[in-house]
Coordinates of C-alpha atoms and ligand atoms in Angstrom, one line a residue:
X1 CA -58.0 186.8 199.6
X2 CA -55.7 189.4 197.9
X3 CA -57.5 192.3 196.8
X4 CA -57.5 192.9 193.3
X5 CA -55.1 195.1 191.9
X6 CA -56.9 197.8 188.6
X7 CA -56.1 198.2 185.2
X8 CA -56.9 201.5 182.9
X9 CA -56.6 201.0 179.3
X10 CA -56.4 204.1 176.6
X11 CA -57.1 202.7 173.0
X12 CA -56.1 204.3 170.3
X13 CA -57.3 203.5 166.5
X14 CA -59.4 200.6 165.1
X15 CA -61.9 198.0 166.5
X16 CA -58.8 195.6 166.0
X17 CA -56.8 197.8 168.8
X18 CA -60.6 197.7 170.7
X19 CA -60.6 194.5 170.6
X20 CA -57.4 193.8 171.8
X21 CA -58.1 195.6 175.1
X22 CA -60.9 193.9 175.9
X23 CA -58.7 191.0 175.6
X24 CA -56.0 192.1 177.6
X25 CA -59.0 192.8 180.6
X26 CA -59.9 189.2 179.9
X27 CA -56.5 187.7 179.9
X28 CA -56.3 189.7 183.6
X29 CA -59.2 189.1 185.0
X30 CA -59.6 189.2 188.3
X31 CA -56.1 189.7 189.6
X32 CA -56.7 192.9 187.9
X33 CA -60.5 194.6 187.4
X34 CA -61.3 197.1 185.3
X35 CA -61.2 201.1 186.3
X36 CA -61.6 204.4 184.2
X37 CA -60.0 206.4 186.3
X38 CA -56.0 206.6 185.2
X39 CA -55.7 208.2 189.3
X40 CA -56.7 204.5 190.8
X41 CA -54.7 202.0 188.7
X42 CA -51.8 200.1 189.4
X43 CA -51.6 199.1 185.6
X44 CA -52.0 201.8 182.9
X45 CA -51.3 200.6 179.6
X46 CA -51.9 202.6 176.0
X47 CA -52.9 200.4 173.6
X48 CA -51.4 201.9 170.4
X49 CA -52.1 202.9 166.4
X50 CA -49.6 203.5 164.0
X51 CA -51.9 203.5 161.1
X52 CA -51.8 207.7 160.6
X53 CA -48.9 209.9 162.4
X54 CA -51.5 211.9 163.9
X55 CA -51.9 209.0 166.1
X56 CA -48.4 207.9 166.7
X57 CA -47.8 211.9 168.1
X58 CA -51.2 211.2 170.3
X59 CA -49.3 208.2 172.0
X60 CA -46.6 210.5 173.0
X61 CA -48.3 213.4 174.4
X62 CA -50.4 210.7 176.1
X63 CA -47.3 208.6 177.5
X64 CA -46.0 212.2 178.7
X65 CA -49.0 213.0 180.9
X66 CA -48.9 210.0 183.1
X67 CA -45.4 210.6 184.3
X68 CA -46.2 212.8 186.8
X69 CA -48.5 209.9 187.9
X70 CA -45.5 207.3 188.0
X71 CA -43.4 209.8 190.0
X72 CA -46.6 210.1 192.7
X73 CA -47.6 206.7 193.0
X74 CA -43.9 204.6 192.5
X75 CA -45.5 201.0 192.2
X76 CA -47.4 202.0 189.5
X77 CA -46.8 199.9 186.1
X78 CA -46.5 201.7 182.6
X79 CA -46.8 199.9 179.9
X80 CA -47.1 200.7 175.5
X81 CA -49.0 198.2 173.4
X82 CA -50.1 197.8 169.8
X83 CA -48.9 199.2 166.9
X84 CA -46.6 201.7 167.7
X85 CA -44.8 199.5 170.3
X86 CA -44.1 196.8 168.1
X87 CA -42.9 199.3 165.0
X88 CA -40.7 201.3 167.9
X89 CA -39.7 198.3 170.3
X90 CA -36.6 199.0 172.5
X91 CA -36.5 202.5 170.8
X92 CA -39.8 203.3 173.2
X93 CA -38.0 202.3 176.3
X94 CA -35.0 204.2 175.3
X95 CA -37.3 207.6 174.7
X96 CA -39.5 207.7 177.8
X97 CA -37.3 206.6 180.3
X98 CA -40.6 206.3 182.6
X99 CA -42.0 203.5 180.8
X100 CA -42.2 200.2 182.4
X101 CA -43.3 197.6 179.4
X102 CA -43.4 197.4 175.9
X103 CA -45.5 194.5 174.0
X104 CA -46.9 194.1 170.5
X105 CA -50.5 192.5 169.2
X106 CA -49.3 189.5 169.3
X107 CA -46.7 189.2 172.8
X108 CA -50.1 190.7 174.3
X109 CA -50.9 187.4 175.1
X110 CA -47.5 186.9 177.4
X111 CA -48.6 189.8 179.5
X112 CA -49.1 188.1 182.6
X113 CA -45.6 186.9 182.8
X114 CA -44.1 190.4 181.6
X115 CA -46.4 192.3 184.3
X116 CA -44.3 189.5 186.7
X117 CA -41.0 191.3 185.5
X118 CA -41.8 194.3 185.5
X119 CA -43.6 194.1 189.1
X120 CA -40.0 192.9 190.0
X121 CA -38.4 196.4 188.9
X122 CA -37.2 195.5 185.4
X123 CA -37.9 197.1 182.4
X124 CA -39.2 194.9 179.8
X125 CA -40.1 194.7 176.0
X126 CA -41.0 191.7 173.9
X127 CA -42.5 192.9 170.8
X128 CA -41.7 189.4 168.4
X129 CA -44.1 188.2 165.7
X130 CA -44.2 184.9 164.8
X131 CA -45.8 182.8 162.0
X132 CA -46.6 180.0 164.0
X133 CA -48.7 182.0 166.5
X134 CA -51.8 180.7 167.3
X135 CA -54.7 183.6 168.6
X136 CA -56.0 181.9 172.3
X137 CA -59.4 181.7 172.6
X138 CA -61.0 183.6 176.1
X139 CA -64.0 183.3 177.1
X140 CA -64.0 184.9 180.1
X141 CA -66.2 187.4 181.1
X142 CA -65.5 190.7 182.6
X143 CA -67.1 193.6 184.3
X144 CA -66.6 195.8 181.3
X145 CA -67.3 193.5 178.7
X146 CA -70.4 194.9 176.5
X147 CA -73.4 192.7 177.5
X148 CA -75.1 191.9 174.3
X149 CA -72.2 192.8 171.1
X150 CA -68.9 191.0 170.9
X151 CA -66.1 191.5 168.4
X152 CA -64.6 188.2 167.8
X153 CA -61.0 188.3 166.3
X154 CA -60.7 185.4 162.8
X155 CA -57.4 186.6 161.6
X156 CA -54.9 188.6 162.6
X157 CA -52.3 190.2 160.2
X158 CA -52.2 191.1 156.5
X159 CA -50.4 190.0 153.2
X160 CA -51.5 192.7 151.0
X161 CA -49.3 194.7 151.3
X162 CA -50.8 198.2 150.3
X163 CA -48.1 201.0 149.7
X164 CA -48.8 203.4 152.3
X165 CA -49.6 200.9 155.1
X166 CA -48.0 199.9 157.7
X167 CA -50.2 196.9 159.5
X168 CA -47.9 194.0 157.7
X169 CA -45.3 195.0 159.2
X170 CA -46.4 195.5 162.9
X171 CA -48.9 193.0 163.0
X172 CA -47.2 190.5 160.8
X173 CA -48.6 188.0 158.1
X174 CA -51.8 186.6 157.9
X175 CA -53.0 184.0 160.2
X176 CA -56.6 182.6 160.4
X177 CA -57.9 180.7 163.4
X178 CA -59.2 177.6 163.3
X179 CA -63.0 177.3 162.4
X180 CA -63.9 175.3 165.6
X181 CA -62.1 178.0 168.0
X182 CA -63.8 180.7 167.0
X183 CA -67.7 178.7 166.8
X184 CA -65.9 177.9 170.2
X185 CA -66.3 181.6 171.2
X186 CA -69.5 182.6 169.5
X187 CA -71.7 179.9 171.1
X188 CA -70.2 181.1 174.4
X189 CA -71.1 184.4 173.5
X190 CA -74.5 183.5 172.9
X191 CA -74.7 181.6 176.0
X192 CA -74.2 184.9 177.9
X193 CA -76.8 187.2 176.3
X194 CA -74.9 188.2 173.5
X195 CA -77.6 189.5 170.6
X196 CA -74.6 190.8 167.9
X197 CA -71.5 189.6 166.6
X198 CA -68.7 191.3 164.5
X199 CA -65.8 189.4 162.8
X200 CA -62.6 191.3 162.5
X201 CA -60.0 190.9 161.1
X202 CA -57.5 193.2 158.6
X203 CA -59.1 191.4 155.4
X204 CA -61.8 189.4 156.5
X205 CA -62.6 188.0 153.2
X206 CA -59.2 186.1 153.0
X207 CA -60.2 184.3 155.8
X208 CA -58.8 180.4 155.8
X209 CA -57.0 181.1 152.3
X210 CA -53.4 180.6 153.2
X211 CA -54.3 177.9 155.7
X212 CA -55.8 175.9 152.9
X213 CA -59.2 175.5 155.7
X214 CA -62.8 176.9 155.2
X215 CA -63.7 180.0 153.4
X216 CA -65.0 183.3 155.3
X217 CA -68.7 182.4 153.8
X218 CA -68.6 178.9 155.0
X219 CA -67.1 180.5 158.4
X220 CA -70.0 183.0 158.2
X221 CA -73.1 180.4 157.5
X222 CA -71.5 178.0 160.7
X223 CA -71.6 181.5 162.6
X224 CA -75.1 182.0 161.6
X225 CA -76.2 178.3 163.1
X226 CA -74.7 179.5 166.5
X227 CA -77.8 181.2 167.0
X228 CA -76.5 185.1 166.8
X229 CA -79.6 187.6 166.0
X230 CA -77.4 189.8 164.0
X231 CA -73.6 189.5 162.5
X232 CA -71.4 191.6 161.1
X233 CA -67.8 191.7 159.9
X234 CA -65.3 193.9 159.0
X235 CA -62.9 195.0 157.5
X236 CA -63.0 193.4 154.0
X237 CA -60.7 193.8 150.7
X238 CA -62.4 194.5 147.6
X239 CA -60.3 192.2 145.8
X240 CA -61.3 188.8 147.5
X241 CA -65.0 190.2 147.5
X242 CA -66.7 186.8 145.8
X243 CA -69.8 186.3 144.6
X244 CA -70.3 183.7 147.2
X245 CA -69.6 186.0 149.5
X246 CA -72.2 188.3 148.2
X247 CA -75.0 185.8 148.1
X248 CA -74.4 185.7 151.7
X249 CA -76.2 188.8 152.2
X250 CA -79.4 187.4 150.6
X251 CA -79.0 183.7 152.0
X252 CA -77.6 184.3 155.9
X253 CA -80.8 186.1 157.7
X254 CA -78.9 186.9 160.8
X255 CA -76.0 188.7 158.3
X256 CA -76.9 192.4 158.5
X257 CA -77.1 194.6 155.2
X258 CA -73.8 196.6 156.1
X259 CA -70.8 196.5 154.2
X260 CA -67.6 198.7 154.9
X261 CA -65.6 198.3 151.5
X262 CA -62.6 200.6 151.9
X263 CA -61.8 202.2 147.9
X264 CA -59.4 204.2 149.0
X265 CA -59.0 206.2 145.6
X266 CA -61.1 206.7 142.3
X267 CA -58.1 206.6 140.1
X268 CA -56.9 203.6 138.6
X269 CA -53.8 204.9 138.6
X270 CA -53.5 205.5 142.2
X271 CA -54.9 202.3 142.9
X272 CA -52.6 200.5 141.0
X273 CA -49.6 202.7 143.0
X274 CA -51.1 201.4 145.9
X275 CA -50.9 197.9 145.3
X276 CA -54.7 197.7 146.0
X277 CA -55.0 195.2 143.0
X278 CA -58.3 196.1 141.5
X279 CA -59.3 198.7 139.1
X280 CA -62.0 201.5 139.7
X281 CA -64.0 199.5 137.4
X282 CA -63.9 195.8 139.3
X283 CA -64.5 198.3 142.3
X284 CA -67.6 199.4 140.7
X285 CA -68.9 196.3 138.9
X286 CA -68.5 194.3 142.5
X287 CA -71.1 197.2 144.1
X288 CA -73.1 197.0 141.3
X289 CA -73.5 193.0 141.5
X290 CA -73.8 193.8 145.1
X291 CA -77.3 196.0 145.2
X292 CA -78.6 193.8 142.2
X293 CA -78.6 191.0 144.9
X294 CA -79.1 193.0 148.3
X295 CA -80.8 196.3 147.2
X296 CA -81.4 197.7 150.8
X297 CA -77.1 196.9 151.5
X298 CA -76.1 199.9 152.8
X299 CA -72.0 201.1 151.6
X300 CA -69.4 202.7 153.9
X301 CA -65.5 203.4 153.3
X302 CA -62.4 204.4 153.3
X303 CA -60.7 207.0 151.2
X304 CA -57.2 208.2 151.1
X305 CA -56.5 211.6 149.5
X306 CA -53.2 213.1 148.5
X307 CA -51.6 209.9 148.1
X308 CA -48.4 210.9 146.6
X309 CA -48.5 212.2 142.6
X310 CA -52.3 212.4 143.2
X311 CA -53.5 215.1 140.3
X312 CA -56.0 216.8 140.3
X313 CA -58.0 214.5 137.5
X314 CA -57.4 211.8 139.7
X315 CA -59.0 213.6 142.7
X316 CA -62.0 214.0 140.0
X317 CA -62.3 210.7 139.7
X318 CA -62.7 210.1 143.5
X319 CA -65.3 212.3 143.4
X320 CA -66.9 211.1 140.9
X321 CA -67.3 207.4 142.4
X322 CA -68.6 209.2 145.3
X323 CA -71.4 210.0 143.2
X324 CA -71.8 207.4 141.2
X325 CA -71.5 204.2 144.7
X326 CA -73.6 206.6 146.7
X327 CA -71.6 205.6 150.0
X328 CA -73.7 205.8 153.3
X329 CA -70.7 207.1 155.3
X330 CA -67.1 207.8 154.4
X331 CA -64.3 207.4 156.6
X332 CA -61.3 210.0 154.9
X333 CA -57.9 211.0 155.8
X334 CA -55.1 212.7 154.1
X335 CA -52.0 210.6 153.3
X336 CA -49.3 210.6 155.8
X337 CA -45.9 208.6 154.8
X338 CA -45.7 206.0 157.3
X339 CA -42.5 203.9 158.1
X340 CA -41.2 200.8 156.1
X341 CA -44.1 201.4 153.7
X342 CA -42.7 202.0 149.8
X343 CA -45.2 204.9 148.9
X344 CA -42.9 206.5 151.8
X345 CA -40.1 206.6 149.6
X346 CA -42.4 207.5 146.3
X347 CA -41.9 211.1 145.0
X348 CA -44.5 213.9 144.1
X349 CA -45.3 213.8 148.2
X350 CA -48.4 216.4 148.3
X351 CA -48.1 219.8 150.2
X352 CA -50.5 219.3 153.4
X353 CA -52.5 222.3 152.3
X354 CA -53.6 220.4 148.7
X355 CA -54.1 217.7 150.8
X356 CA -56.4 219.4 153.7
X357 CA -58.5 221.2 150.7
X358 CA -59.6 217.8 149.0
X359 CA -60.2 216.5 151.8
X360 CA -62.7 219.1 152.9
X361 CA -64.5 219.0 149.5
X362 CA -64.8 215.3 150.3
X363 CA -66.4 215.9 153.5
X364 CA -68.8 218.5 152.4
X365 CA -69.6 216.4 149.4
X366 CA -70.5 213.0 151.2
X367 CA -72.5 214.8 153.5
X368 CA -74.7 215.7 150.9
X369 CA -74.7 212.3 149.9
X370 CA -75.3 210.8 152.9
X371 CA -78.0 213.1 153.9
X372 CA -80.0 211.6 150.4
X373 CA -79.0 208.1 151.9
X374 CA -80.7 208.7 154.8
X375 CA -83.5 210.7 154.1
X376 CA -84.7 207.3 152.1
X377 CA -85.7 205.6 155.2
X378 CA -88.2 208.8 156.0
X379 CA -91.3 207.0 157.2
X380 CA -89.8 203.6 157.5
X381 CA -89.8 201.0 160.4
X382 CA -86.9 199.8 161.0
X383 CA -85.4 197.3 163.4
X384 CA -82.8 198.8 165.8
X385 CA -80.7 196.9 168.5
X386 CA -80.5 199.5 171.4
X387 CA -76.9 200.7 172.3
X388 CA -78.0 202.7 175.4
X389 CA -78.1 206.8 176.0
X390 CA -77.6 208.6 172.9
X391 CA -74.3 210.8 173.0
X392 CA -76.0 213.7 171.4
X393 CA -78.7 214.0 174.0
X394 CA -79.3 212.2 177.2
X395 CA -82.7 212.8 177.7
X396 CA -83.1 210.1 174.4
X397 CA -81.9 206.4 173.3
X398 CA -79.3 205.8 170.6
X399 CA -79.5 202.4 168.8
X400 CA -78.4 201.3 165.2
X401 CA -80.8 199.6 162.3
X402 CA -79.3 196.4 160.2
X403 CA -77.6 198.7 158.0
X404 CA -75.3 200.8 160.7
X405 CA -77.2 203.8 160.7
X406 CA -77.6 205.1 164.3
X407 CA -81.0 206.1 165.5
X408 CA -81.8 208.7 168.2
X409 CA -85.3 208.2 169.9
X410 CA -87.4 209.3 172.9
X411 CA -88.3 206.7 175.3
X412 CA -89.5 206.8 179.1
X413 CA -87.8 203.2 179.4
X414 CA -84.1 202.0 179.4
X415 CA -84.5 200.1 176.2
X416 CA -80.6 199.2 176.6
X417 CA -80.0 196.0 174.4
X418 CA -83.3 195.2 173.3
X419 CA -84.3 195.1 169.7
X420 CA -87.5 197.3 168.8
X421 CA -89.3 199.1 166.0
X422 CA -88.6 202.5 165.2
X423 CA -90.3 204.8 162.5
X424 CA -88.2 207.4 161.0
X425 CA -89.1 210.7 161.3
X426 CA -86.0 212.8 160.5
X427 CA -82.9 212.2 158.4
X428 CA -79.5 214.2 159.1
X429 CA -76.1 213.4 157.4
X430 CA -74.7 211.1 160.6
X431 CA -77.9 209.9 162.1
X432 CA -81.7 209.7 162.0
X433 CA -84.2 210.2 164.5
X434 CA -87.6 208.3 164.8
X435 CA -90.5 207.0 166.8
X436 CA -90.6 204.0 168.7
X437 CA -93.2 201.9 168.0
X438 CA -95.1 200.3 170.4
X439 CA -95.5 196.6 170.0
X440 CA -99.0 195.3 169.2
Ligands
LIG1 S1 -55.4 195.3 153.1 FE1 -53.9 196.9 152.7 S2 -54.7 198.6 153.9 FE2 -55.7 196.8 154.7 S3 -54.3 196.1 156.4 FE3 -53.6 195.0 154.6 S4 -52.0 196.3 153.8 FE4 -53.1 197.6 155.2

């Protein structure tokens, strides 16, 4: 039997691009296993984000570092995924001349034939997207693959359109799977162990729309009768946030109280110059209807600041809906033009310095804010699904509750994947800490 030949993956941006590695180990499984050390493989590949230009630099500096490698080890394969890949296509090939293969999120799926040419000596990019594609569904498992969570892709793509991003145009337009191969995928998962699932896609919440198929709550009830212990989904658009979707979080046991509902801005105005299609007020009334159903739902998001022509009233009114949602976490970064996208070409671009400074009295605001969020759960017991050695400390366990918030906790055992009791003892502004309790 051949030996098998190893793979190292570097993944930059969202659970989408996450995702997407762990499919491309699947896809090659076993000719190639798994390895996390760059000096071993015969494949590298960067999976790419385009999403900020912080990370599109990242993928550059990155590329750059393994050429030394290349010129070592001569059969070794270089190859650019994702995002950036499919925005730069030939252009990548041209620029780093030590570059092998270039693929996007969707030609992914072709790599086994493109590794073929390149193993041949060619250089190769396919970067192509295609309305009539049609997401596989894998099932196999490998070494790497997370025992007990599994993100399962829905949809892939994005109509919206939003001013400043740039996911329409490299991942193309919306397109959901079918119901059947994704229940196809969960029970699977379930078969081997897995405790939690999370959806993706770029707008969850439109899933089956287009296609004319089942909604996303009627996707997320058939989910729930696969068995799962806990389900989650992101990332969802405020805009086709339904009611029935809502009463999902009071009617599906499995569906945990977490939703990530990016705003993005507090100003109507800016809203409405980033084609987000709903007003600070829909924003607010949907929340409101939200915790009238699910009281203990906890809120996370994503905010944009310095979005070009952004005043300083309109910065006030981001920070007053901080106040008034009361968001458990924030995810916030300043604006950065990003290519094809019209808020590119807008005027009234911010200098980076106004932009760094709100963003900092973001950050030191919402950590006040989600200090208070957590220190609610003081002297609670909670249920936490164990994700293994905390990162902060290795001498304790980290896990996260139904809501998202991460847990630290002493324990003698390796409580890895279990679900167990904890009682909170201490709340910071990313985490808690708390006691395990014993079961009776
Ligand atoms: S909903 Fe808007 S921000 Fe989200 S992926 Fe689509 S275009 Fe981008």
């Amino acid at each position: 039997m051949t030996p098998s030949k190893r793979i190292h993956i570097i993944t930059f941006g969202c659970q989408m691009n996450e995702h997407d590695s762990q499919r491309i180990f699947q896809l090659l499984y076993p000719a190639y296993e798994p390895t996390d050390n760059p000096a071993d493989a015969d494949l590298i590949l960067l999976n790419t984000c385009s999403i900020r230009e912080k990370a599109e630099n990242k993928v550059y500096s990155m590329a750059g570092r393994f050429r030394k490698l290349k010129e070592q080890k001569k059969d070794l394969i270089l190859g650019i995924g994702g995002c950036v890949a499919q925005q730069e296509g030939e252009r990548l090939l041209q620029k780093l001349p030590y570059v092998d293969l270039v693929f996007g999120p969707q030609t992914l799926y072709n790599l086994p034939s493109l590794l073929q040419e390149a193993e041949k000596g060619h250089r190769v990019c396919r970067t192509e997207l295609r309305q009539d594609f049609h997401i596989p569904t894998l099932t196999t498992h490998t070494p790497n693959a997370h025992p007990f969570q599994r993100f399962i892709t829905i949809m892939q793509g994005c109509d919206n359109f939003c001013s400043y991003c740039v996911v329409p145009y490299v991942r193309g337009r919306e397109i959901s799977r079918p119901m059947e191969d994704i229940l196809a995928e969960v029970k699977e998962a379930v078969r081997q162990g897995v405790k939690e699932v999370t959806l993706l896609g770029q707008n969850v919440n439109s899933y089956g729309k287009k296609e004319g198929r089942s909604n996303f709550a009627q996707l997320l009830r058939a989910v729930a009768d696969c068995g799962v212990e806990r389900l989650r989904f992101m990332t969802s658009h405020p805009k086709d946030l339904t009611e029935e979707l809502m009463r999902c979080f009071v009617e599906i046991h499995c569906l945990c109280e977490h939703l990530h509902l990016p705003v993005q801005s507090g100003s109507t105005r800016i809203l409405k110059a980033m084609n987000r299609r709903y007003t600070r007020e829909e924003y607010i009334g949907k929340v409101h209807r939200l915790r009238e159903l699910c009281p203990e739902i906890s809120l996370t998001t994503d905010l944009i600041v310095g979005f070009p022509s952004e005043t300083e009233e309109d910065f006030q009114e981001t920070l007053s809906l901080l106040q008034e949602v009361q968001y458990e976490q924030l995810f916030v970064f300043n604006y950065s033009p990003r290519p094809f996208t019209t808020a590119a070409r807008l005027p009234h671009q911010l200098p980076l310095e106004l932009k760094t400074a709100r963003l900092t009295q973001i950050v030191e605001m919402q950590h006040e804010i989600s200090r208070k969020r957590h220190e609610r759960l003081l002297g609670k017991t909670v249920e936490v699904l164990v994700d293994g050695v905390s990162s902060k400390d290795i001498s304790e366990m980290a896990g996260r509750t139904r809501g998202n918030h991460v847990v630290n906790f002493k324990t003698a055992d390796d409580l890895t994947g279990q679900t167990i009791n904890i009682t909170i003892t201490e709340a910071f502004c990313h985490s808690l800490r708390g006691e395990l309790q014993i079961k009776g």
